[in-house]
Amino acid sequence: MKGKLDHLAIIMDGNGRWALQRGLRRSDGHKAGAETAVRIAEHASERGIRFLTLYCFSTENWKRPIEEVSFLMGLFTSGFRENLKSISAKGFRILHLGRRQGLSDNVLSALDEAVSSTAMNTGMTIQLALNYGGEDEIERAISSAAEAGEKTLSCSTLMRYLDNPEVPPPDFIVRSGGEKRLSGFLLLQSSYAEIGFYDKLWPDWDENMIDKIISDFQKRDRRFGGLV
Ligand code: IPE
Ligand code: IPE
Ligand code: MG
């Protein structure tokens, strides 16, 4: 079964290696990676993608040196503020995916502003997976469902308590930087997603990669357990 690529989810990996290969600091790689994310979002929207999920920071990324974590948090805060006008002008809607607890007030207020001021937009939805872990999302969903008095925790019930239950599951999960793993990304939502691994490091991605991804997806044969 051939379907349209409606929801693309990206594990944006390889910023550090990109910088080190150029004799730069890892933080320079993150800066370049953030610029790539803005460009890729524009290309994805132009190509008709309706949902874009970007893995920005995992619940495991706190293990990194404090300097790198602080740089990244500053980059998220300034990135949301600096790009908010153009994000809004393009009609993008921003959603947060992940755990609020652990994020600083600065990050949360910039993020909340981006979410609330774009809430009525009708263009592409961008889910920012920030302080995100698939296990963490499932554990929080179980707690919320139990608090709401759900008696049976079936998977379909649980799905209603995920962070953004209105967002459809990803059609295609892709990872830059060559590693072949999901690193906790969208554990429950990925059950029938197509998966693709690309060697190109994240800061080197451009619109040709979006075209390649769309064309790779169109070659996939999705059967969802059936025969056709
Ligand atoms: C991805 O790039 C960005 C984040 C995880 C925040 P990395 O920082 O993991 O880059 P590599 O994998 O070390 O090259
Ligand atoms: C995954 O990349 C998380 C993000 C891209 C935000 P990592 O670089 O943290 O993943 P591992 O450590 O290689 O699995
Ligand atoms: Mg990495």
Short mmCIF file of C-alpha atoms and ligand atoms in Angstrom, two decimals:
data_model
loop_
_atom_site.label_atom_id
_atom_site.label_comp_id
_atom_site.label_asym_id
_atom_site.label_seq_id
_atom_site.Cartn_x
_atom_site.Cartn_y
_atom_site.Cartn_z
CA MET A 1 0.00 0.00 0.00
CA LYS A 2 1.45 3.35 -1.03
CA GLY A 3 0.49 6.29 1.11
CA LYS A 4 1.29 9.95 1.35
CA LEU A 5 4.10 11.08 3.61
CA ASP A 6 2.00 13.10 6.02
CA HIS A 7 4.08 12.83 9.16
CA LEU A 8 7.87 12.87 8.98
CA ALA A 9 9.85 12.44 12.19
CA ILE A 10 13.56 13.22 12.28
CA ILE A 11 16.30 12.21 14.70
CA MET A 12 18.63 15.12 14.05
CA ASP A 13 21.97 13.49 14.83
CA GLY A 14 25.60 14.26 13.99
CA ASN A 15 26.06 17.91 15.03
CA GLY A 16 29.06 17.10 17.23
CA ARG A 17 30.86 15.03 14.59
CA TRP A 18 30.17 17.67 11.94
CA ALA A 19 31.89 20.29 14.11
CA LEU A 20 34.84 18.11 15.14
CA GLN A 21 35.51 17.20 11.49
CA ARG A 22 35.95 20.92 10.83
CA GLY A 23 38.11 21.61 13.87
CA LEU A 24 35.21 23.49 15.46
CA ARG A 25 33.57 23.12 18.88
CA ARG A 26 30.57 20.82 19.38
CA SER A 27 28.52 23.92 20.18
CA ASP A 28 29.25 25.26 16.66
CA GLY A 29 27.76 22.03 15.34
CA HIS A 30 24.61 22.57 17.39
CA LYS A 31 24.32 26.12 16.09
CA ALA A 32 24.62 24.90 12.50
CA GLY A 33 22.16 22.11 13.30
CA ALA A 34 19.58 24.59 14.57
CA GLU A 35 19.86 26.57 11.33
CA THR A 36 19.41 23.34 9.38
CA ALA A 37 16.25 22.56 11.36
CA VAL A 38 14.69 25.88 10.34
CA ARG A 39 15.54 25.32 6.65
CA ILE A 40 14.37 21.71 6.65
CA ALA A 41 11.05 22.72 8.23
CA GLU A 42 10.48 25.19 5.40
CA HIS A 43 11.31 22.60 2.71
CA ALA A 44 9.16 19.96 4.37
CA SER A 45 6.19 22.30 4.43
CA GLU A 46 6.74 23.31 0.79
CA ARG A 47 6.71 19.60 -0.15
CA GLY A 48 3.31 19.12 1.51
CA ILE A 49 4.32 17.42 4.76
CA ARG A 50 1.65 18.17 7.38
CA PHE A 51 3.37 17.00 10.55
CA LEU A 52 7.10 17.27 11.28
CA THR A 53 8.53 15.93 14.52
CA LEU A 54 12.06 16.97 15.40
CA TYR A 55 14.08 15.19 18.09
CA CYS A 56 15.91 18.10 19.71
CA PHE A 57 16.97 16.82 23.15
CA SER A 58 16.43 13.46 24.79
CA THR A 59 15.85 12.63 28.45
CA GLU A 60 19.26 10.94 28.24
CA ASN A 61 21.06 14.00 26.83
CA TRP A 62 21.31 15.43 30.40
CA LYS A 63 24.25 13.04 30.77
CA ARG A 64 26.35 15.36 28.58
CA PRO A 65 28.77 17.91 30.09
CA ILE A 66 26.96 20.79 31.75
CA GLU A 67 28.51 23.30 29.30
CA GLU A 68 27.00 21.48 26.31
CA VAL A 69 23.60 21.10 27.97
CA SER A 70 23.55 24.81 28.91
CA PHE A 71 24.53 25.80 25.39
CA LEU A 72 21.74 23.70 23.93
CA MET A 73 19.14 25.10 26.35
CA GLY A 74 20.23 28.65 25.46
CA LEU A 75 20.00 27.78 21.78
CA PHE A 76 16.44 26.47 22.18
CA THR A 77 15.37 29.58 24.09
CA SER A 78 16.89 32.06 21.64
CA GLY A 79 15.90 29.91 18.65
CA PHE A 80 12.20 29.93 19.59
CA ARG A 81 12.25 33.69 20.23
CA GLU A 82 14.22 34.63 17.11
CA ASN A 83 12.25 32.43 14.74
CA LEU A 84 8.79 32.90 16.20
CA LYS A 85 7.74 35.66 13.80
CA SER A 86 8.77 33.75 10.67
CA ILE A 87 7.32 30.49 12.06
CA SER A 88 4.01 32.25 12.58
CA ALA A 89 4.15 33.99 9.21
CA LYS A 90 4.49 30.60 7.53
CA GLY A 91 1.44 29.34 9.39
CA PHE A 92 3.34 26.64 11.33
CA ARG A 93 1.85 25.35 14.55
CA ILE A 94 4.32 24.42 17.29
CA LEU A 95 3.69 21.65 19.82
CA HIS A 96 5.95 20.44 22.60
CA LEU A 97 6.57 16.73 22.94
CA GLY A 98 8.32 15.65 26.11
CA ARG A 99 8.67 16.21 29.81
CA ARG A 100 8.32 19.74 31.17
CA GLN A 101 9.91 18.86 34.49
CA GLY A 102 13.66 19.45 34.28
CA LEU A 103 13.43 22.27 31.73
CA SER A 104 14.26 25.74 33.08
CA ASP A 105 11.71 28.54 33.38
CA ASN A 106 13.49 30.35 30.54
CA VAL A 107 13.16 27.45 28.14
CA LEU A 108 9.58 26.76 29.21
CA SER A 109 8.43 30.33 28.79
CA ALA A 110 9.95 30.61 25.28
CA LEU A 111 8.46 27.24 24.38
CA ASP A 112 5.04 28.09 25.83
CA GLU A 113 5.03 31.38 23.93
CA ALA A 114 5.81 29.54 20.69
CA VAL A 115 3.04 27.00 21.37
CA SER A 116 0.36 29.48 22.43
CA SER A 117 1.03 32.09 19.77
CA THR A 118 0.88 29.51 16.96
CA ALA A 119 -2.03 27.47 18.35
CA MET A 120 -4.54 28.75 15.79
CA ASN A 121 -2.25 28.33 12.77
CA THR A 122 -3.40 25.87 10.16
CA GLY A 123 -0.14 25.09 8.33
CA MET A 124 2.35 22.33 9.09
CA THR A 125 2.48 21.18 12.72
CA ILE A 126 5.98 20.98 14.18
CA GLN A 127 6.34 18.80 17.25
CA LEU A 128 9.50 19.71 19.10
CA ALA A 129 10.69 16.68 21.03
CA LEU A 130 12.56 18.46 23.78
CA ASN A 131 13.43 16.62 26.98
CA TYR A 132 11.78 13.67 25.27
CA GLY A 133 12.11 9.96 25.95
CA GLY A 134 9.73 7.30 24.69
CA GLU A 135 9.78 5.43 28.01
CA ASP A 136 9.23 8.67 29.90
CA GLU A 137 6.26 9.60 27.69
CA ILE A 138 4.69 6.17 28.24
CA GLU A 139 5.25 6.33 32.02
CA ARG A 140 3.65 9.79 32.19
CA ALA A 141 0.74 8.56 30.07
CA ILE A 142 0.19 5.62 32.45
CA SER A 143 0.15 8.01 35.44
CA SER A 144 -2.28 10.41 33.72
CA ALA A 145 -4.58 7.57 32.67
CA ALA A 146 -4.58 6.13 36.21
CA GLU A 147 -5.26 9.59 37.69
CA ALA A 148 -8.16 10.03 35.26
CA GLY A 149 -9.63 6.79 36.64
CA GLU A 150 -9.10 4.59 33.57
CA LYS A 151 -9.72 0.98 34.64
CA THR A 152 -8.07 -0.89 31.78
CA LEU A 153 -4.83 0.41 30.38
CA SER A 154 -5.04 -0.92 26.85
CA CYS A 155 -2.66 0.48 24.26
CA SER A 156 -5.44 2.42 22.60
CA THR A 157 -6.39 3.97 25.96
CA LEU A 158 -2.77 4.83 26.62
CA MET A 159 -2.46 6.48 23.23
CA ARG A 160 -5.07 9.02 24.34
CA TYR A 161 -2.82 10.09 27.22
CA LEU A 162 0.33 10.66 25.21
CA ASP A 163 1.62 14.22 25.01
CA ASN A 164 -0.14 15.18 21.76
CA PRO A 165 -2.82 12.55 21.13
CA GLU A 166 -4.24 14.48 18.17
CA VAL A 167 -1.02 14.02 16.17
CA PRO A 168 -1.16 10.93 13.92
CA PRO A 169 1.65 8.35 14.24
CA PRO A 170 4.73 9.03 12.10
CA ASP A 171 4.74 7.59 8.57
CA PHE A 172 8.51 7.78 8.25
CA ILE A 173 11.15 8.09 10.98
CA VAL A 174 14.54 9.10 9.61
CA ARG A 175 17.87 9.55 11.34
CA SER A 176 20.84 11.55 10.15
CA GLY A 177 24.43 10.79 11.12
CA GLY A 178 24.54 7.08 10.30
CA GLU A 179 23.66 5.49 13.67
CA LYS A 180 21.04 2.79 13.31
CA ARG A 181 18.89 3.10 16.41
CA LEU A 182 15.85 5.00 17.64
CA SER A 183 17.39 6.26 20.92
CA GLY A 184 13.99 6.20 22.63
CA PHE A 185 12.16 8.14 19.91
CA LEU A 186 8.37 7.64 19.62
CA LEU A 187 8.41 4.13 21.09
CA LEU A 188 4.66 3.60 21.09
CA GLN A 189 3.89 5.62 17.96
CA SER A 190 6.56 3.93 15.80
CA SER A 191 5.02 0.45 15.61
CA TYR A 192 4.18 0.70 11.89
CA ALA A 193 6.40 3.60 10.88
CA GLU A 194 8.83 3.16 8.01
CA ILE A 195 12.38 3.74 9.22
CA GLY A 196 15.34 5.17 7.31
CA PHE A 197 18.95 5.77 8.28
CA TYR A 198 21.08 8.29 6.40
CA ASP A 199 24.83 8.80 6.79
CA LYS A 200 24.80 12.52 6.07
CA LEU A 201 25.40 14.51 9.28
CA TRP A 202 22.50 16.75 10.31
CA PRO A 203 24.05 20.19 9.60
CA ASP A 204 24.69 19.04 5.99
CA TRP A 205 21.03 18.30 5.27
CA ASP A 206 19.34 20.45 2.65
CA GLU A 207 16.24 20.40 0.48
CA ASN A 208 17.67 17.60 -1.69
CA MET A 209 17.55 15.36 1.37
CA ILE A 210 13.86 16.10 1.80
CA ASP A 211 13.29 15.17 -1.84
CA LYS A 212 15.32 11.98 -1.36
CA ILE A 213 13.34 11.06 1.74
CA ILE A 214 10.02 11.60 -0.01
CA SER A 215 11.17 9.49 -2.94
CA ASP A 216 12.54 6.74 -0.63
CA PHE A 217 9.24 6.69 1.25
CA GLN A 218 7.29 6.33 -1.97
CA LYS A 219 9.28 3.16 -2.76
CA ARG A 220 8.24 1.54 0.52
CA ASP A 221 5.47 -1.04 0.46
CA ARG A 222 3.39 -0.68 3.63
CA ARG A 223 1.25 -3.71 4.41
CA PHE A 224 0.31 -3.17 8.08
CA GLY A 225 0.28 -6.92 8.58
CA GLY A 226 -1.90 -7.66 5.57
CA LEU A 227 -0.90 -9.02 2.18
CA VAL A 228 -1.45 -5.99 -0.06
C1 IPE B 1 22.49 15.63 17.86
O1 IPE B 1 23.84 15.72 17.57
C2 IPE B 1 22.02 16.74 18.74
C3 IPE B 1 21.64 16.33 20.09
C4 IPE B 1 21.63 15.10 20.54
C5 IPE B 1 21.26 17.38 21.01
P1 IPE B 1 24.93 15.09 18.53
O2 IPE B 1 25.36 16.12 19.53
O3 IPE B 1 24.46 13.82 19.15
O4 IPE B 1 26.10 14.82 17.50
P2 IPE B 1 27.07 13.58 17.48
O5 IPE B 1 26.22 12.34 17.41
O6 IPE B 1 27.87 13.64 18.73
O7 IPE B 1 27.88 13.78 16.26
C1 IPE B 2 19.44 11.15 19.79
O1 IPE B 2 20.78 11.43 19.54
C2 IPE B 2 18.76 12.33 20.41
C3 IPE B 2 18.66 13.51 19.57
C4 IPE B 2 18.97 13.60 18.30
C5 IPE B 2 18.13 14.68 20.22
P1 IPE B 2 21.93 10.98 20.54
O2 IPE B 2 23.22 11.36 19.91
O3 IPE B 2 21.67 11.51 21.90
O4 IPE B 2 21.74 9.39 20.57
P2 IPE B 2 22.74 8.23 20.96
O5 IPE B 2 23.36 8.61 22.28
O6 IPE B 2 23.76 8.15 19.86
O7 IPE B 2 21.88 7.01 21.02
MG MG B 3 24.58 11.87 18.56
#
